[in-house]
Every structure is written in structure tokens, then in C-alpha cells.
Amino acid sequence: MKAWRAALLGFDARRQPWRIDDGMLVVQHGRILELGPYAELAARHPGLDVVDWRGLTLAPGFIDPHVHFPQIDLIGSPGPGLLPWLQRYTFPLEARFADPAVAADAAGFFVDELLRNGVTTAMAWGSSHPVSVDALLREAQARRLRMIAGKCLMDREVPEAVRDHSQRGLEDTDALIRRWHDVDRLGIAITPRFVPSCSASQLGGAAELARAHPDVWVQTHAAENREELALVRRLHPQARSYLDVYDAVGLLRPRSVLAHCIHIDDQDRRRLAQTGAAVAVCPSSNLFLGSGVFDFDAARRSGFAWALASDVGAGTSLSPFHTMLDAWKLARLGAGAMEAAELWWRHTAGAARAIDLGGLIGNLAPGLEADFIALDDRATPLLARRTAAAASLDEWLAAMIVLADDRAIRHTVVLGEVARLRCAG
Ligand code: GUN
Ligand code: ZN
């Protein structure tokens, strides 16, 4: 059993944030045993060694439900929009991930960067080469990090070096499921890249595999960019909408996580809600590629699950603060608004729920896995000055979202152990 003394921050069942200024968090066997005011808990556990992190705030580790690990090496590559960006930068880079040494080097760096940014669970994409997923999951396993990953299925409209063969891609995915799914904290996602890159037979095969493995995730992209939409209309003239292509084969289901979903309508939103599929909203990516503005209000009205994600490398940072700030700005640009507390929830407890891991991760509560971060709200002079002046928890959360970055993550704790980075910094 071990314990920490610090301020504590979490969310209640109504998604409202709470804070205990002088708190104690007790961990046993990698799970949170109990938490509450220090005075109360310390009296109940006389003699228990308590790590003194007063001055810091313990908060749930962030969850990034959509991120591409090979693309850690192309953040900030300029392009006039999604399709040219994929052709010019993404596919040539991902072609290099057929080499296990390239994949291992990037995977180790990537996982350390997640931890440095306070991300304790990710749903990540490899390239189309299964060795890239092996490399990523090995690095995550070594750090006991919760990681869901998949190899891209992409059997058409992409360069030879990253194209897989329809059936072979499915067999490789099946082998990854047998090798990694549910091993330690690891999971596999069936990963059709997006509609244009998958033949009808590959999409159908992906759906069949998903039906055979209801506890395996599905991850894909959908309705991100207008040029992409026009291409999908040409390739699938019978489909009512982009999402309808996935829906028709049965790829919308619980544990399916679709990135973007910017250019969708209310019928698509209803289908997301009815099928239990979730959306990963990627604001920094949408801004960087000029893809469009996610309709936050319509999403809230429709009741489907959605969470915030980095989408590195179209996304411009692994820092959840950066992502939350861009979501804030995007929401202001559209018709709606996002409160700081909701932004934070959608990167922690709400993200856990969206990927069907609520009750296991994403919050500070008894029984959950002890994945948390220690935040330093005095990490920079301006952050210290601004957070000291915050008159409420909402103001504090907003100030952190606007002004904090990886410097405010003093420690990342995974299953009750302080993470030690291997490659970075
Ligand atoms: N659509 C298909 N592939 C990708 C990708 O790698 N990034 C983004 N943002 N969209 C995609
Ligand atoms: Zn993506």
C-alpha cells in the first residue's frame, strides 16, 4: 500500500469537477484504494508512508483516443489539405516503418513523450506494417502503459510501399489480436485507414473481424475534409453519406472510434448514438489542415460519445492542454461553447467512457487503475501568477488549459508507480 499527500482533482458522476485542497490518495496493487481529505485518511492509516507532494495537484492521467505514432516525426509538415498532406509527407514517412529498427526507435520516443505530457492511455495507429504495432506495444508494455493499437488497413489508392493486400492485411490484424489483445494493459484496434484507402472487400473483412471480436476496438477516420468527401461520393455513389459506408458493413458499434466526423448530418449523428460508436475530436489537426469545425453543440444534442484527441502528426502537439485550448477556440468559432470542465472531462473520464474503459481508468475514484499526474500550477511565472488569482475551480481549470503545457506535468504515475522515461529528455 502507498499513499500521496497533495491536492486532488477529479469528476463526479454528473461530470462536475471537484477538488480537495489537502488530500490523500491511497493505492494498493496498482489501483486506487481510497481518497479524501488528508486529515481523515491519515488518521485511518497510522504508520503508512505518505509521499509528500504538497503544492502539486493529483489529477487523472489524460487519455488520447486518436494518435499516429509514426507521425511523431512529421508534426508541422505544411500541406494545402488532407489528401496532399498524406501523399507528400505521411505515406513516405510511414513507408519507413516496415523496418523494425525505425519503428522501435520512434515507438520508444513516442511513448516517453506521451508520459511526459501526462497521457497514460492512448489509442494509437501504427503504419500498415504489423512490425510497427509490435514495436509500439512492446514499448508500452515495458512501461506498463495502457495502449490500444492497430496496423492500418489500406489496400488501394495509396503508394505501393504502404499498401497492404486486402486479405493479408486482415490476416495480419487477426495475428496481432492473437498476439497482443488483452495481454497486460494492451489492446488491438482493427484499423481501416479511411474509406478511400480500403476496398469494399477489405472493409467487409474488417467488419467481419470486428463481429468475431466484439471486445476488440475499431478505429478509423471519417468525414474529415471536403475533398475526401467528394472522393468517397465517387467511390460509393450508393451511400447516403460517408458514415453510411461504415454503417452499411457494420463497422459502427461500441468500441468503434471514428476520428473527426466534421462534415456529418443529424442522421449520421443519430446512427452514432444508436450504434454506440464514438468520435475522437481532433481540434489541433482540424485547424492545422484546415479541415473544418466540429459541431460541438450538435454532438451534445445527439448524445453520441465523443472525446478529445491529438491526432498527431496532423495534430500539432501531444499536450492535452494544447488540444483542449484548440477545442475551446474551435467551439467559439462555431456556434457553440465549451466550458473548461467539460474540455478536461472529455480528455479524461469522458474519454474513458467513449472508448468503453469507464470504470477502469480516467478518474480519481476507488477501484480505478492508479494512473494519475501531478500538476504544478506554478511551472512558469505566468502560470503561477494566473492560477494564484483564480477565484474558482472553473477559473483554475481554464487558466491551466490556456497557459499550461508539458512543464506543468511534474510526475506521471502509472499503476501507482512514478514513470521513469527511457529515451526522452
Ligand atoms: N485520413 C487518413 N489518414 C489520415 C491521417 O493519417 N491523418 C489524418 N488526420 N487523416 C487521415
Ligand atoms: Zn488520424
Coordinates of C-alpha atoms and ligand atoms in Angstrom, one line a residue:
M1 CA 0.0 0.0 0.0
K2 CA 1.3 3.5 -0.7
A3 CA -0.1 7.0 -0.4
W4 CA 0.4 10.5 -1.7
R5 CA -0.5 13.8 0.0
A6 CA -1.4 16.6 -2.4
A7 CA -4.4 18.5 -3.8
L8 CA -6.7 16.1 -5.6
L9 CA -8.8 16.8 -8.7
G10 CA -11.5 14.5 -10.2
F11 CA -15.0 14.4 -11.6
D12 CA -18.3 13.3 -10.1
A13 CA -21.0 11.2 -11.8
R14 CA -22.6 14.4 -13.1
R15 CA -19.3 15.3 -14.9
Q16 CA -18.7 18.1 -12.5
P17 CA -15.1 18.7 -11.3
W18 CA -14.2 18.5 -7.6
R19 CA -11.1 19.4 -5.7
I20 CA -9.7 18.6 -2.3
D21 CA -7.1 21.1 -1.3
D22 CA -5.2 18.9 1.2
G23 CA -5.9 15.4 0.1
M24 CA -4.6 11.9 0.3
L25 CA -4.7 9.2 -2.3
V26 CA -4.1 5.6 -1.2
V27 CA -3.0 2.9 -3.8
Q28 CA -2.9 -0.8 -3.5
H29 CA -1.9 -3.4 -6.2
G30 CA -1.9 -0.6 -8.8
R31 CA -5.5 0.5 -8.1
I32 CA -6.8 3.4 -6.1
L33 CA -8.0 2.1 -2.8
E34 CA -9.4 5.3 -1.3
L35 CA -9.0 9.1 -1.4
G36 CA -10.2 12.0 0.7
P37 CA -9.1 14.8 3.0
Y38 CA -5.6 14.1 4.4
A39 CA -6.6 14.6 8.0
E40 CA -9.3 11.9 7.7
L41 CA -7.3 9.3 5.8
A42 CA -4.0 9.8 7.6
A43 CA -5.8 9.0 10.9
R44 CA -7.2 5.8 9.4
H45 CA -3.8 4.7 8.2
P46 CA -1.4 5.4 11.0
G47 CA 2.2 4.4 10.1
L48 CA 1.6 4.4 6.3
D49 CA 4.4 6.0 4.4
V50 CA 3.0 9.0 2.6
V51 CA 4.8 10.7 -0.3
D52 CA 4.6 14.4 0.3
W53 CA 3.6 16.2 -2.9
R54 CA 2.0 19.2 -1.2
G55 CA 1.9 22.1 -3.7
L56 CA 1.1 19.7 -6.5
T57 CA -2.4 18.6 -7.7
L58 CA -3.1 15.0 -8.5
A59 CA -5.4 14.6 -11.4
P60 CA -6.5 11.7 -13.7
G61 CA -3.9 10.8 -16.4
F62 CA -5.1 12.1 -19.8
I63 CA -6.4 9.7 -22.5
D64 CA -5.5 10.3 -26.1
P65 CA -8.0 8.3 -28.2
H66 CA -6.6 9.1 -31.6
V67 CA -2.9 9.5 -32.3
H68 CA -0.5 8.2 -35.0
F69 CA 2.9 7.1 -33.5
P70 CA 4.9 7.1 -36.8
Q71 CA 3.8 10.7 -37.4
I72 CA 5.6 12.0 -34.3
D73 CA 8.3 12.7 -36.9
L74 CA 6.2 14.9 -39.2
I75 CA 4.4 17.3 -36.9
G76 CA 4.2 20.7 -38.6
S77 CA 4.7 19.5 -42.2
P78 CA 2.8 22.0 -44.3
G79 CA 0.3 21.0 -46.9
P80 CA -2.7 22.5 -48.6
G81 CA -5.1 20.0 -47.0
L82 CA -5.5 16.4 -46.0
L83 CA -5.1 14.5 -49.3
P84 CA -1.9 16.3 -50.5
W85 CA -0.5 16.1 -46.9
L86 CA -1.0 12.4 -46.9
Q87 CA 0.7 11.9 -50.2
R88 CA 3.6 14.3 -49.7
Y89 CA 4.6 13.6 -46.1
T90 CA 2.6 10.8 -44.4
F91 CA 2.8 7.9 -46.7
P92 CA 6.6 8.4 -47.5
L93 CA 7.3 8.6 -43.8
E94 CA 5.1 5.6 -42.8
A95 CA 6.8 3.5 -45.6
R96 CA 9.9 3.6 -43.4
F97 CA 8.1 1.8 -40.6
A98 CA 8.4 -1.6 -42.4
D99 CA 11.9 -1.5 -40.8
P100 CA 11.6 -2.8 -37.2
A101 CA 14.6 -0.7 -36.1
V102 CA 12.9 2.5 -37.3
A103 CA 9.7 1.5 -35.6
A104 CA 11.4 0.6 -32.3
D105 CA 13.3 3.9 -32.2
A106 CA 10.1 6.0 -32.9
A107 CA 8.0 3.9 -30.6
G108 CA 10.2 4.4 -27.5
F109 CA 10.4 8.1 -28.1
F110 CA 6.7 8.4 -28.7
V111 CA 5.7 6.5 -25.5
D112 CA 8.0 8.6 -23.4
E113 CA 6.6 11.8 -24.9
L114 CA 3.1 10.6 -24.0
L115 CA 4.2 10.1 -20.4
R116 CA 6.0 13.5 -20.4
N117 CA 2.7 15.1 -21.4
G118 CA 0.7 13.3 -18.8
V119 CA -1.0 10.9 -21.2
T120 CA -1.5 7.4 -19.6
T121 CA -3.7 5.8 -22.1
A122 CA -3.7 6.1 -25.9
M123 CA -5.4 4.6 -28.8
A124 CA -2.7 4.7 -31.4
W125 CA -2.1 4.0 -35.0
G126 CA 0.9 2.2 -36.4
S127 CA 1.7 2.2 -40.1
S128 CA 0.3 -0.6 -42.4
H129 CA 3.2 -2.8 -41.3
P130 CA 2.4 -5.1 -38.3
V131 CA 6.0 -4.8 -37.1
S132 CA 5.3 -1.2 -36.3
V133 CA 2.5 -2.2 -33.9
D134 CA 4.7 -4.9 -32.3
A135 CA 7.3 -2.2 -31.7
L136 CA 4.8 0.2 -30.1
L137 CA 3.1 -2.4 -27.9
R138 CA 6.5 -3.7 -26.7
E139 CA 7.5 -0.2 -25.6
A140 CA 4.1 0.4 -23.9
Q141 CA 4.3 -3.0 -22.2
A142 CA 7.8 -2.2 -20.8
R143 CA 6.3 1.0 -19.2
R144 CA 3.1 -0.8 -18.1
L145 CA 1.2 1.8 -20.1
R146 CA -2.4 1.2 -21.3
M147 CA -2.2 1.2 -25.1
I148 CA -4.6 0.2 -27.8
A149 CA -3.1 0.0 -31.3
G150 CA -3.6 -1.3 -34.8
K151 CA -2.0 -1.6 -38.2
C152 CA -3.6 0.5 -40.9
L153 CA -5.7 -1.4 -43.4
M154 CA -5.1 0.3 -46.8
D155 CA -5.3 -1.8 -49.9
R156 CA -6.0 0.8 -52.6
E157 CA -5.4 4.4 -53.7
V158 CA -2.1 4.6 -51.7
P159 CA 1.5 4.1 -52.8
E160 CA 2.9 0.6 -53.1
A161 CA 5.3 0.9 -50.1
V162 CA 2.4 1.4 -47.6
R163 CA -0.3 -0.6 -49.4
D164 CA -1.3 -4.0 -48.0
H165 CA -3.1 -6.8 -49.7
S166 CA -6.8 -7.0 -48.8
Q167 CA -6.7 -10.5 -47.3
R168 CA -3.2 -10.3 -46.0
G169 CA -4.0 -7.1 -44.1
L170 CA -6.9 -8.8 -42.4
E171 CA -4.8 -11.9 -41.5
D172 CA -2.1 -9.6 -40.1
T173 CA -4.7 -7.9 -37.9
D174 CA -6.0 -11.2 -36.8
A175 CA -2.5 -12.3 -35.8
L176 CA -2.0 -9.0 -33.9
I177 CA -5.2 -9.7 -32.0
R178 CA -4.0 -13.2 -31.0
R179 CA -0.5 -11.9 -30.1
W180 CA -1.4 -8.8 -28.1
H181 CA -5.1 -8.2 -27.4
D182 CA -5.8 -8.3 -23.7
V183 CA -2.2 -9.0 -22.8
D184 CA -1.3 -6.9 -19.8
R185 CA -2.8 -3.5 -20.5
L186 CA -2.6 -3.8 -24.2
G187 CA -5.4 -4.0 -26.8
I188 CA -5.8 -4.2 -30.6
A189 CA -7.9 -2.0 -32.8
I190 CA -9.0 -3.1 -36.3
T191 CA -7.8 0.0 -38.2
P192 CA -9.2 0.6 -41.7
R193 CA -7.4 3.9 -42.5
F194 CA -10.3 5.7 -44.2
V195 CA -12.9 4.9 -46.8
P196 CA -10.8 5.9 -49.8
S197 CA -7.9 3.6 -48.9
C198 CA -10.0 0.4 -48.3
S199 CA -11.6 -1.8 -51.0
A200 CA -15.2 -3.0 -50.4
S201 CA -13.8 -6.4 -49.6
Q202 CA -11.3 -5.1 -47.1
L203 CA -13.9 -3.0 -45.3
G204 CA -16.3 -6.0 -45.3
G205 CA -13.5 -8.2 -43.9
A206 CA -12.7 -5.7 -41.2
A207 CA -16.4 -5.7 -40.2
E208 CA -16.4 -9.5 -40.1
L209 CA -13.3 -9.5 -37.9
A210 CA -15.0 -6.9 -35.7
R211 CA -18.0 -9.1 -35.3
A212 CA -15.8 -12.1 -34.4
H213 CA -14.1 -10.0 -31.7
P214 CA -16.6 -7.7 -30.1
D215 CA -14.1 -6.7 -27.3
V216 CA -11.5 -5.6 -29.9
W217 CA -11.7 -1.9 -30.9
V218 CA -12.2 -0.4 -34.3
Q219 CA -10.5 2.9 -35.2
T220 CA -10.8 4.9 -38.4
H221 CA -11.2 8.3 -40.0
A222 CA -14.4 9.7 -41.2
A223 CA -15.8 12.9 -42.9
E224 CA -12.7 15.0 -42.2
N225 CA -12.2 17.0 -45.4
R226 CA -14.4 18.1 -48.3
E227 CA -12.1 16.8 -51.0
E228 CA -12.1 13.5 -49.2
L229 CA -15.9 13.5 -49.1
A230 CA -16.1 14.1 -52.8
L231 CA -13.8 11.2 -53.4
V232 CA -15.9 8.9 -51.2
R233 CA -19.1 10.1 -53.1
R234 CA -17.3 9.0 -56.4
L235 CA -16.2 5.6 -54.9
H236 CA -19.5 4.9 -53.2
P237 CA -22.3 6.5 -55.2
Q238 CA -24.9 4.3 -53.5
A239 CA -24.0 5.5 -50.0
R240 CA -26.2 8.1 -48.3
S241 CA -23.2 9.7 -46.5
Y242 CA -19.6 9.0 -45.6
L243 CA -20.6 7.3 -42.3
D244 CA -23.1 5.3 -44.2
V245 CA -20.3 3.4 -45.9
Y246 CA -19.1 2.2 -42.5
D247 CA -22.6 1.7 -41.2
A248 CA -23.7 -0.5 -44.2
V249 CA -21.0 -3.1 -43.4
G250 CA -21.5 -3.0 -39.6
L251 CA -18.4 -1.0 -38.6
L252 CA -20.4 1.3 -36.3
R253 CA -20.6 -0.4 -33.0
P254 CA -19.5 0.0 -29.4
R255 CA -15.7 0.3 -29.2
S256 CA -15.6 1.9 -32.7
V257 CA -13.8 5.2 -32.6
L258 CA -14.1 7.5 -35.6
A259 CA -11.8 10.4 -35.9
H260 CA -13.1 13.9 -37.0
C261 CA -16.7 13.5 -38.2
I262 CA -16.8 17.2 -39.1
H263 CA -18.9 17.0 -42.2
I264 CA -21.8 14.9 -41.0
D265 CA -25.5 15.5 -40.6
D266 CA -28.2 14.7 -38.0
Q267 CA -28.9 11.3 -39.4
D268 CA -25.3 10.4 -39.1
R269 CA -25.3 11.7 -35.5
R270 CA -28.4 9.6 -34.8
R271 CA -26.6 6.5 -36.1
L272 CA -23.6 7.2 -34.0
A273 CA -25.8 7.4 -30.9
Q274 CA -27.8 4.3 -31.8
T275 CA -24.9 2.1 -32.6
G276 CA -22.7 3.2 -29.7
A277 CA -19.8 4.3 -31.9
A278 CA -17.7 7.1 -30.5
V279 CA -16.0 10.1 -32.1
A280 CA -12.4 11.3 -31.5
V281 CA -12.5 15.1 -32.0
C282 CA -9.1 16.4 -33.1
P283 CA -9.1 20.2 -32.9
S284 CA -5.4 21.0 -33.5
S285 CA -5.4 18.7 -36.5
N286 CA -8.6 20.2 -37.9
L287 CA -7.1 23.7 -37.5
F288 CA -3.7 22.7 -39.0
L289 CA -5.1 21.0 -42.1
G290 CA -8.0 23.5 -42.4
S291 CA -10.4 20.6 -42.3
G292 CA -13.4 22.3 -40.8
V293 CA -15.1 23.0 -37.4
F294 CA -16.6 20.1 -35.5
D295 CA -20.2 20.9 -34.4
F296 CA -19.9 20.6 -30.6
D297 CA -23.5 21.7 -29.9
A298 CA -25.0 19.2 -32.4
A299 CA -22.8 16.5 -30.9
R300 CA -24.1 17.3 -27.4
R301 CA -27.7 17.3 -28.6
S302 CA -27.3 14.0 -30.4
G303 CA -26.0 12.1 -27.4
F304 CA -23.2 10.1 -29.0
A305 CA -20.0 9.6 -27.1
W306 CA -17.0 11.8 -28.1
A307 CA -13.6 12.7 -26.7
L308 CA -10.7 15.0 -27.4
A309 CA -7.6 13.6 -29.2
S310 CA -4.4 15.0 -30.5
D311 CA -4.3 13.3 -34.0
V312 CA -0.5 13.9 -34.1
G313 CA 1.0 14.4 -36.6
A314 CA -1.7 16.4 -38.4
G315 CA -2.4 17.5 -34.8
T316 CA 0.3 19.9 -33.6
S317 CA 1.0 18.7 -30.1
L318 CA 0.8 15.7 -27.8
S319 CA 0.0 18.0 -24.9
P320 CA -3.7 17.7 -23.8
F321 CA -3.5 21.3 -22.8
H322 CA -2.8 22.3 -26.3
T323 CA -5.7 20.1 -27.6
M324 CA -8.1 21.5 -25.0
L325 CA -7.2 25.1 -25.9
D326 CA -7.7 24.4 -29.6
A327 CA -11.1 22.8 -28.8
W328 CA -12.0 25.9 -26.8
K329 CA -11.2 28.2 -29.8
L330 CA -12.9 25.9 -32.3
A331 CA -16.0 25.8 -30.3
R332 CA -16.0 29.6 -30.1
L333 CA -15.6 29.8 -33.9
G334 CA -18.6 27.5 -34.4
A335 CA -22.0 28.2 -32.9
G336 CA -21.2 26.7 -29.5
A337 CA -19.1 27.0 -26.5
M338 CA -17.1 24.5 -24.3
E339 CA -16.6 25.0 -20.6
A340 CA -13.2 24.3 -19.2
A341 CA -14.6 21.5 -17.0
E342 CA -16.2 19.7 -20.0
L343 CA -13.0 20.0 -22.1
W344 CA -11.0 18.4 -19.2
W345 CA -13.6 15.7 -18.7
R346 CA -13.5 14.8 -22.4
H347 CA -9.8 14.2 -22.2
T348 CA -10.1 12.0 -19.0
A349 CA -13.2 10.4 -17.6
G350 CA -15.3 11.2 -20.7
A351 CA -12.6 9.8 -23.0
A352 CA -12.5 6.6 -20.9
R353 CA -16.2 6.3 -21.3
A354 CA -16.0 7.0 -25.1
I355 CA -13.5 4.1 -25.6
D356 CA -15.5 1.9 -23.3
L357 CA -13.0 1.9 -20.4
G358 CA -15.0 3.9 -17.9
G359 CA -14.9 2.2 -14.5
L360 CA -11.3 1.3 -15.2
I361 CA -9.4 4.5 -16.0
G362 CA -9.9 8.2 -16.4
N363 CA -10.7 9.5 -13.0
L364 CA -9.6 9.5 -9.3
A365 CA -12.0 7.1 -7.7
P366 CA -11.7 3.9 -5.6
G367 CA -11.3 0.8 -7.7
L368 CA -9.8 2.6 -10.8
E369 CA -6.3 1.9 -12.0
A370 CA -3.9 4.3 -10.4
D371 CA -2.9 6.3 -13.5
F372 CA -2.5 9.9 -12.5
I373 CA -0.5 13.0 -13.0
A374 CA 1.0 15.5 -10.5
L375 CA 0.3 19.0 -11.9
D376 CA 2.4 22.0 -10.9
D377 CA 0.4 25.1 -11.4
R378 CA 3.5 27.2 -10.7
A379 CA 5.5 25.7 -13.5
T380 CA 6.0 29.0 -15.2
P381 CA 5.9 32.5 -13.7
L382 CA 2.8 33.5 -15.6
L383 CA 1.0 30.2 -14.8
A384 CA 1.8 30.7 -11.1
R385 CA 0.6 34.3 -11.1
R386 CA -2.6 33.5 -13.1
T387 CA -3.6 30.3 -11.2
A388 CA -3.0 32.1 -7.8
A389 CA -5.6 34.7 -8.9
A390 CA -8.2 32.1 -10.0
A391 CA -11.3 32.7 -7.9
S392 CA -12.9 29.3 -8.5
L393 CA -12.1 25.8 -9.7
D394 CA -13.5 26.6 -13.1
E395 CA -11.2 29.6 -13.4
W396 CA -8.3 27.4 -12.4
L397 CA -9.1 24.8 -15.0
A398 CA -9.4 27.4 -17.7
A399 CA -6.2 29.1 -16.7
M400 CA -4.4 25.7 -16.8
I401 CA -5.9 24.9 -20.2
V402 CA -4.8 28.2 -21.7
L403 CA -1.3 28.6 -20.0
A404 CA -0.1 25.1 -19.1
D405 CA 1.9 22.6 -21.2
D406 CA 4.3 19.7 -20.5
R407 CA 6.2 21.8 -18.0
A408 CA 3.2 21.6 -15.7
I409 CA 3.4 17.8 -15.6
R410 CA 5.8 17.2 -12.7
H411 CA 5.2 13.4 -12.5
T412 CA 3.2 10.8 -14.4
V413 CA 2.2 7.8 -12.3
V414 CA 1.3 4.6 -14.0
L415 CA -0.4 1.8 -11.9
G416 CA 0.8 3.5 -8.8
E417 CA 4.5 3.8 -9.9
V418 CA 6.2 7.0 -11.0
A419 CA 7.0 6.7 -14.7
R420 CA 10.7 6.9 -15.5
L421 CA 11.4 7.9 -19.0
R422 CA 13.8 5.9 -21.1
C423 CA 14.5 7.9 -24.2
A424 CA 13.3 11.5 -23.9
G425 CA 14.6 14.5 -22.0
Ligands
GUN1 N1 -7.1 10.2 -43.1 C1 -6.5 9.1 -43.5 N2 -5.3 9.0 -42.9 C2 -5.1 10.1 -42.1 C3 -4.1 10.5 -41.3 O1 -3.0 9.9 -41.1 N3 -4.3 11.7 -40.6 C4 -5.5 12.4 -40.7 N4 -5.7 13.5 -40.0 N5 -6.5 12.0 -41.5 C5 -6.3 10.8 -42.2
ZN2 ZN -5.7 10.5 -37.6

